[in-house]
Amino acid sequence: MKCKICKADAVVKLKAHNTAFCRECFLAFFERQVAKGIEKQKLFTREERVLVAISGGKDSLSLLCELKRQGYNVTGLFVDLAIAGSSGTARGKVEAFCRERGLELIVKDLAEEGLAIPDVHKAVRRPICAVCGKLKRYWFNKIAMDGGFDAIATGHNLDDECARLFSNTLRWDQAYLAGQGPCLPAEHGFARKVKPLWRLTEYETAHYAFLNGIDTHKDPCPYSQGASFTALKGVLQRLEHAMPGRKLDFYQGFLKRGRPAFESFQASQDDPLAPCPACGYPTSSGGLCGACRIRGQVAEWKKEHGDG
Ligand code: FES
Ligand code: ZN
């Protein structure tokens, strides 16, 4: 198999684009897709400061690596969940990655905040992945706002976005369909949220990380069941196999024609926001924000059960 551009030996075959690339031409393709994704959706400019949330996985590290290469003003953010084994390994990889590339890194330690995920898991009777996601989003936003960043970028790829869109569509969840997309503008004390890898698949980010010699954290989260998303991704993968290019069409079609149809719904459903009395974070709860309530539950649990 030869590279479609330069005829050298190909290392990556991309069915959706009906092409194959050698290492250099693949990296150039990846660069173009990220640039197009940023420009088409006006995610951010070179003058703006972007906080990139990194977990140690292939998507977020590839994102930070490529944005830096393209000359964007980026800072990494790692939220240490304090999960025995897993968080320490991921943190080590993230720190080494940033050190080797001269990248600025902010680390937020949830144990220091009384929010270590194993404690939250014991104290809060709700599915831990949803609660953990909420806490991560809270810190992403708080650190972006407190640090004066213009946007917070995450490594969500086309497969993540399509699985989410598919799930929202299966439930016809109007509020989520109104809000989904690669760019959520800043509003009411929330920073702009962007997903620059929205045009690239998991397969492509994995090849990018591998071809750049990025040492990624591969172990799944020990709490994750991820069943529904994995099932949806499997369905979309089979569809893509039979009809290459369908995932990108599905997602782009939604951005152009689907989302505008739901936008009016979002405007009419917005709850009024007020600052959390404990931390100042915007919340519609009428009292403490979600993160402060969880912190209280963990403290309560520890008081009842001793510290462990
Ligand atoms: Fe948060 Fe698994 S990553 S519970
Ligand atoms: Zn709060």
Short mmCIF file of C-alpha atoms and ligand atoms in Angstrom, two decimals:
data_model
loop_
_atom_site.label_atom_id
_atom_site.label_comp_id
_atom_site.label_asym_id
_atom_site.label_seq_id
_atom_site.Cartn_x
_atom_site.Cartn_y
_atom_site.Cartn_z
CA MET A 1 0.00 0.00 0.00
CA LYS A 2 1.43 3.37 -1.08
CA CYS A 3 0.84 6.89 0.26
CA LYS A 4 -1.70 8.63 -1.99
CA ILE A 5 0.29 11.86 -1.84
CA CYS A 6 3.99 10.98 -2.15
CA LYS A 7 3.92 7.26 -3.08
CA ALA A 8 6.16 6.26 -0.15
CA ASP A 9 5.07 3.19 1.86
CA ALA A 10 1.80 3.98 3.62
CA VAL A 11 1.46 3.45 7.38
CA VAL A 12 -2.17 4.55 7.86
CA LYS A 13 -5.18 3.64 5.73
CA LEU A 14 -8.23 5.94 6.01
CA LYS A 15 -11.33 4.40 4.48
CA ALA A 16 -13.59 7.36 5.21
CA HIS A 17 -11.35 9.58 3.11
CA ASN A 18 -10.64 6.80 0.61
CA THR A 19 -6.91 7.29 1.07
CA ALA A 20 -3.69 6.06 2.68
CA PHE A 21 -0.73 8.04 4.00
CA CYS A 22 2.93 7.66 4.95
CA ARG A 23 3.94 9.06 8.34
CA GLU A 24 4.69 12.62 7.17
CA CYS A 25 1.61 12.93 4.95
CA PHE A 26 -0.61 11.54 7.73
CA LEU A 27 0.73 14.11 10.21
CA ALA A 28 0.10 16.85 7.64
CA PHE A 29 -3.46 15.51 7.15
CA PHE A 30 -4.00 15.53 10.93
CA GLU A 31 -2.72 19.10 11.14
CA ARG A 32 -5.13 20.22 8.37
CA GLN A 33 -8.10 18.56 10.06
CA VAL A 34 -7.37 20.26 13.40
CA ALA A 35 -6.86 23.63 11.67
CA LYS A 36 -10.11 23.20 9.69
CA GLY A 37 -11.97 22.17 12.84
CA ILE A 38 -10.79 25.31 14.65
CA GLU A 39 -11.45 27.71 11.76
CA LYS A 40 -14.81 26.31 10.60
CA GLN A 41 -16.32 26.56 14.06
CA LYS A 42 -14.31 29.66 15.13
CA LEU A 43 -13.06 27.89 18.27
CA PHE A 44 -10.25 30.31 19.23
CA THR A 45 -7.50 32.49 17.80
CA ARG A 46 -3.73 32.51 18.21
CA GLU A 47 -4.03 35.54 20.50
CA GLU A 48 -6.28 33.74 22.99
CA ARG A 49 -5.16 31.65 25.97
CA VAL A 50 -6.44 28.10 25.84
CA LEU A 51 -6.55 25.74 28.81
CA VAL A 52 -6.33 22.13 27.56
CA ALA A 53 -7.76 19.48 29.89
CA ILE A 54 -5.51 16.42 29.74
CA SER A 55 -6.18 13.01 31.26
CA GLY A 56 -3.02 11.27 30.04
CA GLY A 57 -4.99 9.46 27.29
CA LYS A 58 -4.18 9.54 23.58
CA ASP A 59 -6.81 12.13 22.60
CA SER A 60 -6.01 14.88 25.07
CA LEU A 61 -2.23 14.50 24.79
CA SER A 62 -2.43 14.49 20.97
CA LEU A 63 -4.57 17.62 21.16
CA LEU A 64 -2.14 19.49 23.40
CA CYS A 65 0.82 18.36 21.27
CA GLU A 66 -0.77 19.50 17.99
CA LEU A 67 -2.07 22.85 19.30
CA LYS A 68 1.37 23.67 20.62
CA ARG A 69 2.91 22.66 17.27
CA GLN A 70 0.51 24.99 15.47
CA GLY A 71 1.62 27.90 17.64
CA TYR A 72 -1.43 28.27 19.89
CA ASN A 73 -1.08 29.68 23.40
CA VAL A 74 -1.81 26.54 25.44
CA THR A 75 -1.55 25.44 29.07
CA GLY A 76 -2.28 21.87 30.20
CA LEU A 77 -4.65 21.09 33.07
CA PHE A 78 -4.60 17.74 34.85
CA VAL A 79 -7.22 16.95 37.49
CA ASP A 80 -5.81 14.30 39.83
CA LEU A 81 -8.77 12.15 40.89
CA ALA A 82 -6.73 10.34 43.58
CA ILE A 83 -7.75 6.88 42.36
CA ALA A 84 -5.13 4.44 43.71
CA GLY A 85 -2.77 3.27 40.97
CA SER A 86 -4.54 4.81 38.00
CA SER A 87 -4.33 8.54 38.85
CA GLY A 88 -0.66 8.40 39.88
CA THR A 89 0.36 6.67 36.64
CA ALA A 90 -1.63 9.11 34.50
CA ARG A 91 -0.18 12.07 36.39
CA GLY A 92 3.38 10.81 35.91
CA LYS A 93 2.82 10.53 32.14
CA VAL A 94 1.23 13.96 31.89
CA GLU A 95 4.03 15.59 33.89
CA ALA A 96 6.73 13.92 31.78
CA PHE A 97 4.91 14.88 28.55
CA CYS A 98 4.74 18.57 29.53
CA ARG A 99 8.28 18.68 30.91
CA GLU A 100 9.76 17.18 27.73
CA ARG A 101 7.91 19.66 25.53
CA GLY A 102 8.34 22.74 27.70
CA LEU A 103 4.58 23.05 28.24
CA GLU A 104 2.98 24.80 31.17
CA LEU A 105 0.92 22.47 33.34
CA ILE A 106 -1.60 23.11 36.10
CA VAL A 107 -2.37 20.15 38.39
CA LYS A 108 -5.50 20.16 40.54
CA ASP A 109 -5.44 17.60 43.31
CA LEU A 110 -8.97 16.54 44.28
CA ALA A 111 -7.76 14.84 47.49
CA GLU A 112 -6.59 18.27 48.73
CA GLU A 113 -10.10 19.57 48.07
CA GLY A 114 -11.72 16.78 50.12
CA LEU A 115 -13.05 15.31 46.87
CA ALA A 116 -10.90 12.21 46.22
CA ILE A 117 -13.00 10.07 43.86
CA PRO A 118 -12.80 6.87 46.01
CA ASP A 119 -14.25 8.90 48.95
CA VAL A 120 -16.91 10.45 46.72
CA HIS A 121 -17.77 6.94 45.52
CA LYS A 122 -18.41 5.82 49.10
CA ALA A 123 -20.26 8.94 50.20
CA VAL A 124 -22.52 9.77 47.26
CA ARG A 125 -25.25 7.41 46.17
CA ARG A 126 -25.24 8.19 42.48
CA PRO A 127 -23.36 6.61 39.55
CA ILE A 128 -19.75 7.65 40.18
CA CYS A 129 -18.91 8.40 36.54
CA ALA A 130 -21.62 11.06 36.33
CA VAL A 131 -20.53 12.64 39.63
CA CYS A 132 -16.85 12.50 38.63
CA GLY A 133 -17.69 14.13 35.28
CA LYS A 134 -19.51 16.90 37.10
CA LEU A 135 -16.53 17.52 39.40
CA LYS A 136 -14.09 17.56 36.48
CA ARG A 137 -16.23 20.08 34.57
CA TYR A 138 -16.46 22.20 37.72
CA TRP A 139 -12.64 22.39 38.06
CA PHE A 140 -12.06 22.86 34.33
CA ASN A 141 -14.36 25.85 34.39
CA LYS A 142 -13.26 27.28 37.73
CA ILE A 143 -9.57 27.14 36.83
CA ALA A 144 -10.24 28.62 33.38
CA MET A 145 -12.28 31.48 34.86
CA ASP A 146 -9.93 32.17 37.80
CA GLY A 147 -6.88 32.06 35.50
CA GLY A 148 -8.40 34.37 32.88
CA PHE A 149 -8.28 31.76 30.08
CA ASP A 150 -10.38 32.43 26.97
CA ALA A 151 -11.40 28.82 26.37
CA ILE A 152 -11.17 25.36 27.79
CA ALA A 153 -10.37 22.62 25.24
CA THR A 154 -11.05 18.91 25.66
CA GLY A 155 -9.86 15.96 23.56
CA HIS A 156 -13.32 14.71 22.47
CA ASN A 157 -13.01 13.18 19.01
CA LEU A 158 -15.51 12.44 16.22
CA ASP A 159 -16.39 9.03 17.71
CA ASP A 160 -17.15 10.59 21.12
CA GLU A 161 -19.24 13.31 19.52
CA CYS A 162 -21.16 10.92 17.25
CA ALA A 163 -21.89 8.51 20.12
CA ARG A 164 -23.20 11.40 22.22
CA LEU A 165 -25.26 12.76 19.34
CA PHE A 166 -26.66 9.30 18.63
CA SER A 167 -27.56 8.87 22.30
CA ASN A 168 -29.21 12.31 22.48
CA THR A 169 -31.12 11.56 19.28
CA LEU A 170 -32.33 8.16 20.48
CA ARG A 171 -33.86 9.97 23.48
CA TRP A 172 -34.81 13.05 21.41
CA ASP A 173 -33.35 15.05 24.27
CA GLN A 174 -34.08 18.57 23.03
CA ALA A 175 -31.98 20.43 25.63
CA TYR A 176 -28.90 18.34 24.89
CA LEU A 177 -29.45 18.51 21.13
CA ALA A 178 -29.63 22.29 21.42
CA GLY A 179 -26.34 22.44 23.33
CA GLN A 180 -24.16 19.84 21.63
CA GLY A 181 -21.32 20.92 19.35
CA PRO A 182 -17.59 21.65 19.09
CA CYS A 183 -18.00 25.17 20.53
CA LEU A 184 -20.12 26.23 23.47
CA PRO A 185 -19.79 30.00 23.85
CA ALA A 186 -18.91 31.56 27.19
CA GLU A 187 -21.91 32.67 29.27
CA HIS A 188 -23.04 33.41 32.86
CA GLY A 189 -19.66 32.75 34.50
CA PHE A 190 -18.88 29.74 32.31
CA ALA A 191 -15.83 29.70 30.05
CA ARG A 192 -16.09 28.88 26.33
CA LYS A 193 -15.76 25.11 25.80
CA VAL A 194 -14.17 23.80 22.62
CA LYS A 195 -13.40 20.42 21.04
CA PRO A 196 -10.76 20.93 18.33
CA LEU A 197 -10.52 17.18 17.48
CA TRP A 198 -14.16 16.95 16.37
CA ARG A 199 -13.22 16.06 12.77
CA LEU A 200 -10.82 13.24 13.75
CA THR A 201 -11.66 9.67 14.73
CA GLU A 202 -10.29 7.66 17.64
CA TYR A 203 -8.32 5.59 15.12
CA GLU A 204 -6.69 8.74 13.79
CA THR A 205 -5.79 10.21 17.20
CA ALA A 206 -4.35 6.82 18.24
CA HIS A 207 -2.13 6.81 15.14
CA TYR A 208 -1.11 10.42 15.73
CA ALA A 209 -0.06 9.63 19.33
CA PHE A 210 1.80 6.51 18.24
CA LEU A 211 3.61 8.18 15.31
CA ASN A 212 4.70 11.02 17.59
CA GLY A 213 6.01 8.62 20.23
CA ILE A 214 3.62 9.97 22.90
CA ASP A 215 3.57 7.77 25.99
CA THR A 216 -0.14 7.60 26.84
CA HIS A 217 -2.10 6.26 29.79
CA LYS A 218 -4.17 3.35 28.44
CA ASP A 219 -5.79 1.68 31.47
CA PRO A 220 -9.51 2.29 31.67
CA CYS A 221 -10.88 3.94 34.80
CA PRO A 222 -11.50 1.18 37.39
CA TYR A 223 -15.01 2.53 38.05
CA SER A 224 -16.00 2.87 34.43
CA GLN A 225 -18.62 0.55 33.02
CA GLY A 226 -19.08 2.70 29.94
CA ALA A 227 -21.51 0.10 28.59
CA SER A 228 -24.01 2.30 26.79
CA PHE A 229 -21.45 4.47 25.04
CA THR A 230 -19.37 1.48 24.02
CA ALA A 231 -22.47 -0.13 22.51
CA LEU A 232 -23.35 3.03 20.58
CA LYS A 233 -19.78 3.38 19.33
CA GLY A 234 -19.93 -0.24 18.14
CA VAL A 235 -23.10 0.42 16.14
CA LEU A 236 -21.58 3.52 14.55
CA GLN A 237 -18.38 1.62 13.80
CA ARG A 238 -20.32 -1.03 11.90
CA LEU A 239 -22.18 1.68 10.00
CA GLU A 240 -18.90 3.40 9.14
CA HIS A 241 -17.46 0.11 7.97
CA ALA A 242 -20.36 -0.42 5.58
CA MET A 243 -20.58 3.23 4.51
CA PRO A 244 -17.22 4.99 4.98
CA GLY A 245 -17.52 8.69 5.81
CA ARG A 246 -20.98 8.38 7.35
CA LYS A 247 -19.89 9.49 10.85
CA LEU A 248 -18.47 12.83 9.71
CA ASP A 249 -21.56 13.39 7.49
CA PHE A 250 -23.88 12.60 10.40
CA TYR A 251 -22.13 15.05 12.71
CA GLN A 252 -21.62 17.84 10.19
CA GLY A 253 -25.22 17.48 9.01
CA PHE A 254 -26.34 17.90 12.61
CA LEU A 255 -24.24 21.06 13.03
CA LYS A 256 -25.62 22.59 9.84
CA ARG A 257 -29.25 21.49 9.90
CA GLY A 258 -30.08 19.63 13.13
CA ARG A 259 -28.84 21.93 15.85
CA PRO A 260 -30.44 25.15 14.53
CA ALA A 261 -33.80 23.41 14.80
CA PHE A 262 -33.33 22.95 18.56
CA GLU A 263 -31.74 26.29 19.45
CA SER A 264 -34.99 28.06 20.33
CA PHE A 265 -35.73 25.29 22.82
CA GLN A 266 -32.52 26.00 24.73
CA ALA A 267 -33.24 29.72 24.99
CA SER A 268 -36.62 29.11 26.57
CA GLN A 269 -35.39 26.52 29.08
CA ASP A 270 -32.49 28.37 30.73
CA ASP A 271 -32.81 28.37 34.55
CA PRO A 272 -31.74 31.52 36.38
CA LEU A 273 -28.20 31.28 37.82
CA ALA A 274 -26.84 32.69 41.07
CA PRO A 275 -23.38 32.38 42.68
CA CYS A 276 -22.86 29.46 45.10
CA PRO A 277 -22.69 30.96 48.63
CA ALA A 278 -19.62 28.82 49.46
CA CYS A 279 -17.43 29.10 46.35
CA GLY A 280 -19.07 31.65 44.07
CA TYR A 281 -19.57 29.21 41.20
CA PRO A 282 -22.71 29.87 39.12
CA THR A 283 -25.51 27.45 39.93
CA SER A 284 -29.24 27.15 39.32
CA SER A 285 -29.80 25.11 42.51
CA GLY A 286 -30.85 28.12 44.59
CA GLY A 287 -28.20 27.18 47.20
CA LEU A 288 -24.83 25.42 47.19
CA CYS A 289 -23.41 24.36 43.82
CA GLY A 290 -23.09 20.66 42.95
CA ALA A 291 -19.38 20.44 43.85
CA CYS A 292 -19.86 22.07 47.28
CA ARG A 293 -22.77 19.76 48.05
CA ILE A 294 -20.65 16.72 47.16
CA ARG A 295 -17.80 18.06 49.33
CA GLY A 296 -20.27 18.31 52.23
CA GLN A 297 -21.51 14.76 51.69
CA VAL A 298 -17.94 13.40 51.70
CA ALA A 299 -17.08 15.31 54.92
CA GLU A 300 -20.28 14.01 56.52
CA TRP A 301 -19.52 10.43 55.49
CA LYS A 302 -15.99 10.67 56.88
CA LYS A 303 -17.32 11.98 60.20
CA GLU A 304 -19.69 9.02 60.50
CA HIS A 305 -17.25 6.35 59.37
CA GLY A 306 -13.90 7.63 60.65
CA ASP A 307 -11.47 8.82 58.02
CA GLY A 308 -11.41 5.71 55.81
FE1 FES B 1 -14.10 9.53 36.78
FE2 FES B 1 -13.77 7.11 36.12
S1 FES B 1 -12.77 8.80 35.33
S2 FES B 1 -15.09 7.82 37.61
ZN ZN B 2 -19.82 25.94 45.36
#
